[in-house]
Each structure stands twice: as C-alpha cells, then as structure tokens.
Short mmCIF file of C-alpha atoms in Angstrom, two decimals:
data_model
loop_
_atom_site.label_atom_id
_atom_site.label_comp_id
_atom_site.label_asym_id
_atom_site.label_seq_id
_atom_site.Cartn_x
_atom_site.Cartn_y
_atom_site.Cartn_z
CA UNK A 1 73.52 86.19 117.66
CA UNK A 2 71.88 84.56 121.29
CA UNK A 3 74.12 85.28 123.91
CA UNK A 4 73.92 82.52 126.53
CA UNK A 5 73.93 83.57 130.65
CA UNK A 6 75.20 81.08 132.85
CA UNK A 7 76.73 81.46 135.84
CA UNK A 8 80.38 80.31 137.04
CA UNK A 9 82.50 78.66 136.78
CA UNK A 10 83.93 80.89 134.25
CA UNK A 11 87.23 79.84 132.03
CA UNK A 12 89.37 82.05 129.37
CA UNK A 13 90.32 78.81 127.72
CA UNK A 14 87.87 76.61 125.72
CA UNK A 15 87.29 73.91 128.30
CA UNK A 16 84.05 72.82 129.75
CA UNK A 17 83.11 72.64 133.67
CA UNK A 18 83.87 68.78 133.71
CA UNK A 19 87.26 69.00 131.95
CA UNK A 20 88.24 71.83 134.61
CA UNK A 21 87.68 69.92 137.62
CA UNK A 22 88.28 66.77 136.23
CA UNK A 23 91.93 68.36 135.98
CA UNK A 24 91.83 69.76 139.67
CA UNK A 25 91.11 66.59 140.52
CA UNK A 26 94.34 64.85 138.53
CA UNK A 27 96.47 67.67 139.96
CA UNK A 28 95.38 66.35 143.69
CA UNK A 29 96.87 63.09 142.44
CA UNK A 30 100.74 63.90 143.89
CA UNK A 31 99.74 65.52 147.07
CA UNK A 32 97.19 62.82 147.72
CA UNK A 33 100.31 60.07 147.17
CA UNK A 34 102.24 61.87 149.47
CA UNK A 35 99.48 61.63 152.27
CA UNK A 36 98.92 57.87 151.34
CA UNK A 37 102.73 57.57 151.88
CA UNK A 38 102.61 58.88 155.40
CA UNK A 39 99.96 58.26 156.71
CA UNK A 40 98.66 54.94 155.32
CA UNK A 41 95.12 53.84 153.42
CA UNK A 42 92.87 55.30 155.36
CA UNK A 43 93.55 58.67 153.30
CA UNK A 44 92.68 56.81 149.86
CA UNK A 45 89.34 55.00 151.55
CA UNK A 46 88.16 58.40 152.90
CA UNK A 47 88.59 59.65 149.83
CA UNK A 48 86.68 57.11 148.08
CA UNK A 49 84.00 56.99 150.43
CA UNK A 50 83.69 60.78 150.46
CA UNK A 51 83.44 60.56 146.63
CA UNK A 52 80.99 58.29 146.24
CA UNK A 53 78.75 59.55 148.53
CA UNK A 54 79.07 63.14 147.45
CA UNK A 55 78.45 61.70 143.79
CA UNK A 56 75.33 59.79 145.47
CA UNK A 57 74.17 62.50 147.24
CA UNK A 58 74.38 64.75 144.29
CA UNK A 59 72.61 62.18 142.21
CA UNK A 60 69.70 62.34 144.71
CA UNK A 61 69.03 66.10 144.99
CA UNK A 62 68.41 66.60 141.53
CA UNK A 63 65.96 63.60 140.61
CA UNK A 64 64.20 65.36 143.55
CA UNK A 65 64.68 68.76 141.94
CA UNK A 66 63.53 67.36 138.66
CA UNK A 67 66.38 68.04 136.63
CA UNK A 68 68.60 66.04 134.87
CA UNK A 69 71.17 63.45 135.81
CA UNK A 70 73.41 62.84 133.52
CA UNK A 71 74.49 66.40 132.64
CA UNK A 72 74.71 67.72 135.74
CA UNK A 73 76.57 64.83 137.19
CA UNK A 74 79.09 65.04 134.33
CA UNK A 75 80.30 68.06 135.63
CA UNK A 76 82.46 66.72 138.00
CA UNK A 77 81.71 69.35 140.85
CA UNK A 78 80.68 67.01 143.15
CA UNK A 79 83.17 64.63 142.47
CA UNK A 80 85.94 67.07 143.40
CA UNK A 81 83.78 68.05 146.82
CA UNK A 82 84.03 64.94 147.87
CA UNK A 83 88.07 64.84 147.06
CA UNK A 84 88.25 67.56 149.11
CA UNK A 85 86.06 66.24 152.00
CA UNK A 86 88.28 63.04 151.74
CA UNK A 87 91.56 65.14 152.18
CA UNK A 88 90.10 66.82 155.04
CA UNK A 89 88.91 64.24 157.14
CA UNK A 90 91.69 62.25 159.31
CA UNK A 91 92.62 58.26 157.90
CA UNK A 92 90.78 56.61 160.11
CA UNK A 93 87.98 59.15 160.78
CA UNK A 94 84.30 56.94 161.75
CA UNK A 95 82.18 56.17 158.12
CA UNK A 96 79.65 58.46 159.69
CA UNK A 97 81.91 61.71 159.72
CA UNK A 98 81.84 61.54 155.80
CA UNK A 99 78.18 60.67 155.40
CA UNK A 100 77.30 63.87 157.62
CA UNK A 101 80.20 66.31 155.93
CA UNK A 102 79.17 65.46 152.39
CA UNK A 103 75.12 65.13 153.03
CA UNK A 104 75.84 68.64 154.62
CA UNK A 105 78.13 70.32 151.45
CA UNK A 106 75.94 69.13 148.76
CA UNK A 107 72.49 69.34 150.31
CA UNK A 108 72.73 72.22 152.49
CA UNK A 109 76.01 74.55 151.31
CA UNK A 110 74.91 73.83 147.17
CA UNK A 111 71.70 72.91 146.42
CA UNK A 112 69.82 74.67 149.25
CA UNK A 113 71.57 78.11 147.24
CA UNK A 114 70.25 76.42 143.99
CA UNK A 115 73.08 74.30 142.76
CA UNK A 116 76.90 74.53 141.13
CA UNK A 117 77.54 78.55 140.14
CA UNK A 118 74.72 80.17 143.00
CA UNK A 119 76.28 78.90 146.53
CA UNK A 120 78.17 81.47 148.34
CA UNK A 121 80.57 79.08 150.28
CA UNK A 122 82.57 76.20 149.44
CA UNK A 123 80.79 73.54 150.35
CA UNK A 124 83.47 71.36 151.22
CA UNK A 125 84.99 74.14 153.12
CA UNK A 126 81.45 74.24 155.06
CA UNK A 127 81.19 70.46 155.51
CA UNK A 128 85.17 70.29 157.54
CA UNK A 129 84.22 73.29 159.27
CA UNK A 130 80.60 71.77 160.35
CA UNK A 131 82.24 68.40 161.63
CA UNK A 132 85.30 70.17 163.36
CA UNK A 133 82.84 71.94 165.12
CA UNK A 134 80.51 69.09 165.99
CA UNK A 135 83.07 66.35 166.49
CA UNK A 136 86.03 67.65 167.71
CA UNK A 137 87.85 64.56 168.97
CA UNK A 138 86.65 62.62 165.58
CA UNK A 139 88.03 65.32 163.33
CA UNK A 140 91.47 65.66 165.07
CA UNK A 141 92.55 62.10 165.35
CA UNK A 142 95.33 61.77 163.12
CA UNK A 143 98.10 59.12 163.01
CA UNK A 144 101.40 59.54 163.16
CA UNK A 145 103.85 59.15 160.22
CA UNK A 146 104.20 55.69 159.44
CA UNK A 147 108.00 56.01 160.37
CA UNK A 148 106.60 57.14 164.12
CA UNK A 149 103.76 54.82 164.60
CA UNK A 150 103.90 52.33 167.09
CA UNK A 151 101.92 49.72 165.14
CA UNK A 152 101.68 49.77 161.41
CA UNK A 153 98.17 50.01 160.03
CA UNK A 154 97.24 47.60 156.59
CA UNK A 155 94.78 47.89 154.09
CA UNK A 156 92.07 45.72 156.37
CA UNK A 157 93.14 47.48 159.48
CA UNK A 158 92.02 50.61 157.87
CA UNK A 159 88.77 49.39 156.66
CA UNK A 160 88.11 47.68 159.84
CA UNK A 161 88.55 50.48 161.88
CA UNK A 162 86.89 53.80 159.77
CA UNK A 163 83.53 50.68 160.14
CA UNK A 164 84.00 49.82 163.50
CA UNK A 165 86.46 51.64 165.07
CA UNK A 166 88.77 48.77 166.23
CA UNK A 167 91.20 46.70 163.91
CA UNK A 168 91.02 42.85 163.43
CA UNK A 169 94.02 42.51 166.02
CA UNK A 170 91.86 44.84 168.68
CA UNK A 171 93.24 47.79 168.41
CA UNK A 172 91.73 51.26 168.72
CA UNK A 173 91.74 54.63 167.01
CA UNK A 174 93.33 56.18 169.70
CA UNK A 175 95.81 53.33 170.44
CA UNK A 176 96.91 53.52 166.55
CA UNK A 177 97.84 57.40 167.48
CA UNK A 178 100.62 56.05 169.60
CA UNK A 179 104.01 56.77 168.69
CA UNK A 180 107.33 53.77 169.26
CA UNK A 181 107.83 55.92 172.71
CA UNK A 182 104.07 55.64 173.96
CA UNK A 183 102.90 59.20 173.30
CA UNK A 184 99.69 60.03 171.67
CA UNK A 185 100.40 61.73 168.19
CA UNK A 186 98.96 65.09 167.37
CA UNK A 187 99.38 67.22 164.17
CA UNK A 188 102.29 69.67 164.41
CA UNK A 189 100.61 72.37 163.82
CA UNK A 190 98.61 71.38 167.31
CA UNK A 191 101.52 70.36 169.10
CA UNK A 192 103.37 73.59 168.06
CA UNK A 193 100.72 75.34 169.87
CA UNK A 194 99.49 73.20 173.28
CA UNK A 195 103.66 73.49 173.41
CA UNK A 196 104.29 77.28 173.29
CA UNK A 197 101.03 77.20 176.53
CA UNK A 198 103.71 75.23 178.61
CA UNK A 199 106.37 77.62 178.27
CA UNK A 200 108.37 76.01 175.95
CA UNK A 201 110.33 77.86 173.17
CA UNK A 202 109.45 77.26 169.56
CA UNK A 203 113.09 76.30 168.95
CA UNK A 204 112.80 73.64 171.65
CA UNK A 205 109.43 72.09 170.41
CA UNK A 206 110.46 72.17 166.61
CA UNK A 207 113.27 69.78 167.75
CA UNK A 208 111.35 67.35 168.50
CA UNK A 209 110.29 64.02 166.97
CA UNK A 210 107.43 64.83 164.91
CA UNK A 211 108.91 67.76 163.09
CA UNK A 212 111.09 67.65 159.95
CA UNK A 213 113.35 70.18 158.21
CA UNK A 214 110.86 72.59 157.22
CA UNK A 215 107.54 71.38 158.65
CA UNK A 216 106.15 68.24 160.35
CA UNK A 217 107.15 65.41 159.42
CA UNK A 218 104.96 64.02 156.42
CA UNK A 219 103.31 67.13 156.06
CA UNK A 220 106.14 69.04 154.76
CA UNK A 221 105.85 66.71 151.52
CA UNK A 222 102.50 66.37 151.15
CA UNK A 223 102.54 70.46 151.10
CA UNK A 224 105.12 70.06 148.65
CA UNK A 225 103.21 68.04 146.47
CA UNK A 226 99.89 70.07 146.41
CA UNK A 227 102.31 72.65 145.61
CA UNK A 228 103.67 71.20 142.43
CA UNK A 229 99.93 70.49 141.50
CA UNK A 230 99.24 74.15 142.02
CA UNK A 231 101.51 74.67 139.71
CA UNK A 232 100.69 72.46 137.10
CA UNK A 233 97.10 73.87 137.04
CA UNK A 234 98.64 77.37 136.87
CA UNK A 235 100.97 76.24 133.63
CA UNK A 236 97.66 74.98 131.82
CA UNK A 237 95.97 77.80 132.79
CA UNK A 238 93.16 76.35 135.11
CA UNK A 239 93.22 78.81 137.63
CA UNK A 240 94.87 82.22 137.68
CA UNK A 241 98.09 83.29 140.01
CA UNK A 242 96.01 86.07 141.90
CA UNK A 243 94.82 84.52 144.57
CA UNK A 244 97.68 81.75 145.41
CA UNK A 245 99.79 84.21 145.41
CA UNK A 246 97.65 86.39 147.84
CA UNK A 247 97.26 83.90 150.30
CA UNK A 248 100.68 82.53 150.02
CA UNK A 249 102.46 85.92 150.05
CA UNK A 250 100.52 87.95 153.35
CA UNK A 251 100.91 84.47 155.23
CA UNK A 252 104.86 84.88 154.60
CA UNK A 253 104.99 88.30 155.39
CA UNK A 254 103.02 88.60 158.48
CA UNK A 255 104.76 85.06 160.01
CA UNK A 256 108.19 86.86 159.08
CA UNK A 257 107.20 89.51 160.90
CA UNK A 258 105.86 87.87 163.93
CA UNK A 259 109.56 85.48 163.73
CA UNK A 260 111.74 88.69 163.65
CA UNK A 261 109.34 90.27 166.45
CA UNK A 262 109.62 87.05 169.29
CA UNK A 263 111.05 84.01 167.56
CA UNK A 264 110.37 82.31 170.41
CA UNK A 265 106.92 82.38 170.36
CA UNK A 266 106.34 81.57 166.93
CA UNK A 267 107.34 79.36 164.04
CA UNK A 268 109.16 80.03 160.64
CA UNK A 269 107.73 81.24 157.74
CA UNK A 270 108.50 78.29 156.11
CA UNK A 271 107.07 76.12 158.51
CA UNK A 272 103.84 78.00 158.31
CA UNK A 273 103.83 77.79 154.39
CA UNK A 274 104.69 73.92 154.69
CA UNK A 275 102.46 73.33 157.67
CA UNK A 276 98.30 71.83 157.34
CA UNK A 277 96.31 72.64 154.67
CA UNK A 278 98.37 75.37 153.50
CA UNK A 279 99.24 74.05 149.96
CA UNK A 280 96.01 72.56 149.46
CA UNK A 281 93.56 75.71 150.60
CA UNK A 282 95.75 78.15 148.26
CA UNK A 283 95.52 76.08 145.23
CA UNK A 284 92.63 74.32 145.34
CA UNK A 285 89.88 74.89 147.75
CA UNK A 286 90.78 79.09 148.12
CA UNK A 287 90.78 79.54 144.11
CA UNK A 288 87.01 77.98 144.05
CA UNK A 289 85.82 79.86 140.78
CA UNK A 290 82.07 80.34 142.29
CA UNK A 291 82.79 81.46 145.97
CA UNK A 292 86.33 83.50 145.09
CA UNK A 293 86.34 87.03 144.58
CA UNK A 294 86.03 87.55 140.71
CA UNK A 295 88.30 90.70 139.50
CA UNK A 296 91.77 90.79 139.31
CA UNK A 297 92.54 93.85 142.52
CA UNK A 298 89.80 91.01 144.22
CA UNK A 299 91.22 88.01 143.97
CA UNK A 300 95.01 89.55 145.32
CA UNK A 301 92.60 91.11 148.65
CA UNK A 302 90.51 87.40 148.79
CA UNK A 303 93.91 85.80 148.33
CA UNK A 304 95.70 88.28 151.25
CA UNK A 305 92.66 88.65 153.81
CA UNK A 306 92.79 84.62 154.04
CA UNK A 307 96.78 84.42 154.54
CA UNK A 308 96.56 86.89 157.01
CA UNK A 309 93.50 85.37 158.59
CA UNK A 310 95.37 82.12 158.46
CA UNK A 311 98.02 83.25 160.41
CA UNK A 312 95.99 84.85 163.05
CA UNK A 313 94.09 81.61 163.69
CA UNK A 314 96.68 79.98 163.84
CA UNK A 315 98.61 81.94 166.46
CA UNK A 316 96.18 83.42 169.11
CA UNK A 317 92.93 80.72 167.88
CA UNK A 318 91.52 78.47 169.54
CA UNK A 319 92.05 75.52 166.55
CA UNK A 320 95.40 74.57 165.08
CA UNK A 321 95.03 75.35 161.76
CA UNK A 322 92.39 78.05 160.36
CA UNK A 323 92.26 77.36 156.12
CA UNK A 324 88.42 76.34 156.53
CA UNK A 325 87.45 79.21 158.81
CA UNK A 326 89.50 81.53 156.46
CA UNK A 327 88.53 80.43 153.81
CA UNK A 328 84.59 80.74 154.92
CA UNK A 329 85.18 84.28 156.10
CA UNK A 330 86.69 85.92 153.17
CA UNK A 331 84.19 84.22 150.86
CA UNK A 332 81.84 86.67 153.15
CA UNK A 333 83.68 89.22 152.04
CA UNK A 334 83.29 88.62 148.79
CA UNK A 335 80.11 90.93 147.39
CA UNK A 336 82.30 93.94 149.47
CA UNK A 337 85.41 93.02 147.85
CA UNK A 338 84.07 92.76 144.45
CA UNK A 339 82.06 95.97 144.90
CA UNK A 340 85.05 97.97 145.69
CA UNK A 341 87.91 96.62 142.68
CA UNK A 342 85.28 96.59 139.68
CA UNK A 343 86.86 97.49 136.60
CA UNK A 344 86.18 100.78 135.77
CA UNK A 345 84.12 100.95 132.32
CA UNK A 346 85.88 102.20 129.15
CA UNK A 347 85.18 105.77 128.61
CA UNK A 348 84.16 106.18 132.24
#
C-alpha cells in the first residue's frame, strides 16, 4: 500500500476539500441574509465582488506558478476567502478596498507560503486586518440599520456608490451613515466604547437608539444567524466543537467577570457574544483547518487565547472589535501550542 502526504485541510469524514468549504460557504447563507436584511445590498455586492476577484486572483497565481487550474480552483478555498473578505468589508466600502484585501490574502498571505495547506495565517483574516490598518475611515463606514437610516439605499444606489462613491440622487457615503435624527451612525461595538471615554455609564449608552435587546441593533441577528450555521456545520461534522467552544466560553467568562467587577464600565456578556464578528470568527474564520491549532488540548487553548484576546481588545484597544487581530495572534501561537498538547505516543 502507497500512503499519500498531503497537507490540510484534514477531515474524519469522507469528503473532499471542495465539498467542505463548499458547505462553509452554504452555512454563511443565514447570517449573510440577516446582514442583507439590515443593512441593505451593498453586503451581497461586496460579497460578489470579493468572490470573484479572489476566484480571479487565484486563477492568476497558479497559471503563473505553472500548475493547474481546474483542480486547484475546484477546491473552493478561494471562493470562501473571498466570502469572508465580503463579510468583512462595510456595504458600501470603495471597489478598490476589495481589489487590495483579496490581491493581498491570496497573493501575499497563500501563495507567497506556497498555496492552500502551507500558509500560516488566514488570509482573509490578513487581508481585513491589512485594510483596517491602511484605510481606517474606508473600513469603518458602516450604515445604519435600515430601520435607522435617514435615506433608504436601493439596489443602484449601492452599486453607484461602492463605483463612485456618490448615489444617482447625490448622495454620499458618509451622508448615507446618517440616522432619521441627523447623527452619523457608528457600529455599537464603537459607540459602546468612544461612549464609556465621555463618562457615560454602559447602562446609559446601551439605552440608546442603536442598541437592541441583547446587542446592536441588526447585529444581534446576524450573530444569531452565523450561530445557527455554526451549528449546522458542527451537526454534519465539518468542523469540531473545540475551538468554538474555546473562544466562545473564555470570552463569557472573562466579560462576566469584568460585568460583576464595574458594570458600569463594561457591557454584558451577552452583548459581547452577540456583538461584531463574534459569531462569524468562532465558527468560521477561527476554526480555519490550516492556520488552527491541530490537537484536541490545542484547539480548546487556540479557541480560549482568542476569546480572551477578544475581550481585551475590545475593552482597553485602540479598535472596536479585535476577531482579526485575535485571530492573527493566536495563529502565532500555533507551532507553541501544538508543541506543548501533542498526544503522547502509545506505549510512551
């Protein structure tokens, strides 16, 4: 018998690489509805555009590494980069922002390490962090919840504006962020903390318009719904509990902690668990199979260190919400993790 060496993604189950995350993919489906609900068609354009051009991009790297298309392409990684570039970047984000975040995950944070199974970060991951870094006021212009916005944005007013910046009717970007009472909109998670710099109470800002019962408005449910896709991928056995319930477990912890220590100074649990990327990093961008830890005692510490890491960004950081930086740091820690919970050899 040959015994084949490849290296990951690995999967218990008989599936190949394209099924797998051509099923991540599906299971983005009811999260990504949710953020189409809310927050209008610039999600599912950015999305698309993201795709493609990962898929694009991808297509072009390997003619120029001589190896094959059609194979490689099949395997859906890129595809699923690009979903998660989409996800990332705000609605109505400039066309450029994508081409530079996907150019940079599959060129430089995949292929430069030598392609699907040999980089050491998640590429999308490296792209959000890369533009949040370099375009700051791009990557943090988010619109309000359709119910909030002061003027509704259409289909063509979202195409309009990701190409030229302005709608048909003349409106901006940052006009678009306007609420019905005039204010410019920003995520709760970065209201939450400009707020608590003023001296206001968390109790008082969490009363205001933007926020719902749990979470912000909008973003509760489209937590919610990455959630149940979580889920469905852990019922058919796609990815394994470990690390979701790392990550999701230290964050609760250490933000109940911090809530019974000064309340007013920091948010709920819940609102932390239901808050940004939450969902969405500790189902499907954390449980990466090629940048995650790889044993079980591992994937529990990669799953905890970026919970904890989340909530410390969050809190006393200098951005609003810290999935991508966590995410990138604990994938550092990854050889050091691994080293230290390897299964210790029968008979040894």
């Amino acid at each position: 018998m040959a015994f084949n060496i490849a290296s990951s993604p690995h999967a218990h189950s008989r599936r190949s690489t394209s099924s797998l995350m051509r099923t991540v993919i599906l299971c983005t489906t009811l999260g990504v509805a949710a953020q189409w609900y809310f927050f209008g068609w610039g999600v599912l354009l950015q999305i698309a555009l993201a795709a493609s051009l990962c898929v694009a991009t991808e297509a072009v790297i390997l003619k120029l590494r001589q190896r094959p298309l059609i194979p490689y392409l099949r395997d859906n990684s890129a595809l699923l980069t690009g979903v998660l570039i989409g996800l990332s970047i705000p609605p109505l984000a400039p066309w450029w922002i994508s081409v530079i975040g996907c150019l940079f995950a599959i060129v430089i944070a995949k292929h430069l390490y030598g392609g699907l199974g040999q980089n050491l970060f998640n590429p999308a991951m490296v792209a959000y962090v890369v533009l949040l870094i370099s375009f700051p006021l791009q990557m943090t212009t988010w619109l309000p919840p359709q119910s909030l916005a002061a003027e509704p944005v259409s289909l063509i007013d979202s195409v309009t504006a990701i190409l030229t910046g302005f709608t048909p009717d003349g409106f901006s970007v940052h006009q678009l962020r306007m609420s019905v009472d005039g204010v410019t909109m920003a995520t709760p998670l970065d209201t939450l903390k400009t707020s608590l710099t003023t001296g206001h109470t968390a109790t008082e800002i969490l009363s205001g318009p933007v926020f719902g019962l749990i979470g912000g408005i909008g973003w509760e449910w489209v937590n919610l719904g990455f959630l149940l896709g979580g889920l469905i991928m852990l019922k058919m056995r796609v990815i394994q509990w470990h690390i979701p319930a790392g990550m999701l477990g230290s964050l609760f912890v250490i933000s109940t902690i911090a809530f019974m220590i000064s309340p007013d100074n920091t948010a709920s649990p819940l609102f932390h668990l239901f808050s940004g990327a939450t969902m969405l990093g500790a189902f499907f961008i954390a449980t990466d199979p090629v940048s995650a830890s790889t044993t079980v005692k591992g994937r529990l510490i990669f799953g905890a260190l970026i919970g904890v890491l989340v909530f410390l960004i969050r809190t006393f950081g200098g951005f609003p919400d810290g999935v991508a930086f966590s995410v990138l740091l604990a994938n550092m820690c990854v050889p050091l993790i691994d080293y230290y919970t390897r299964p210790r050899t029968f008979g040894h």
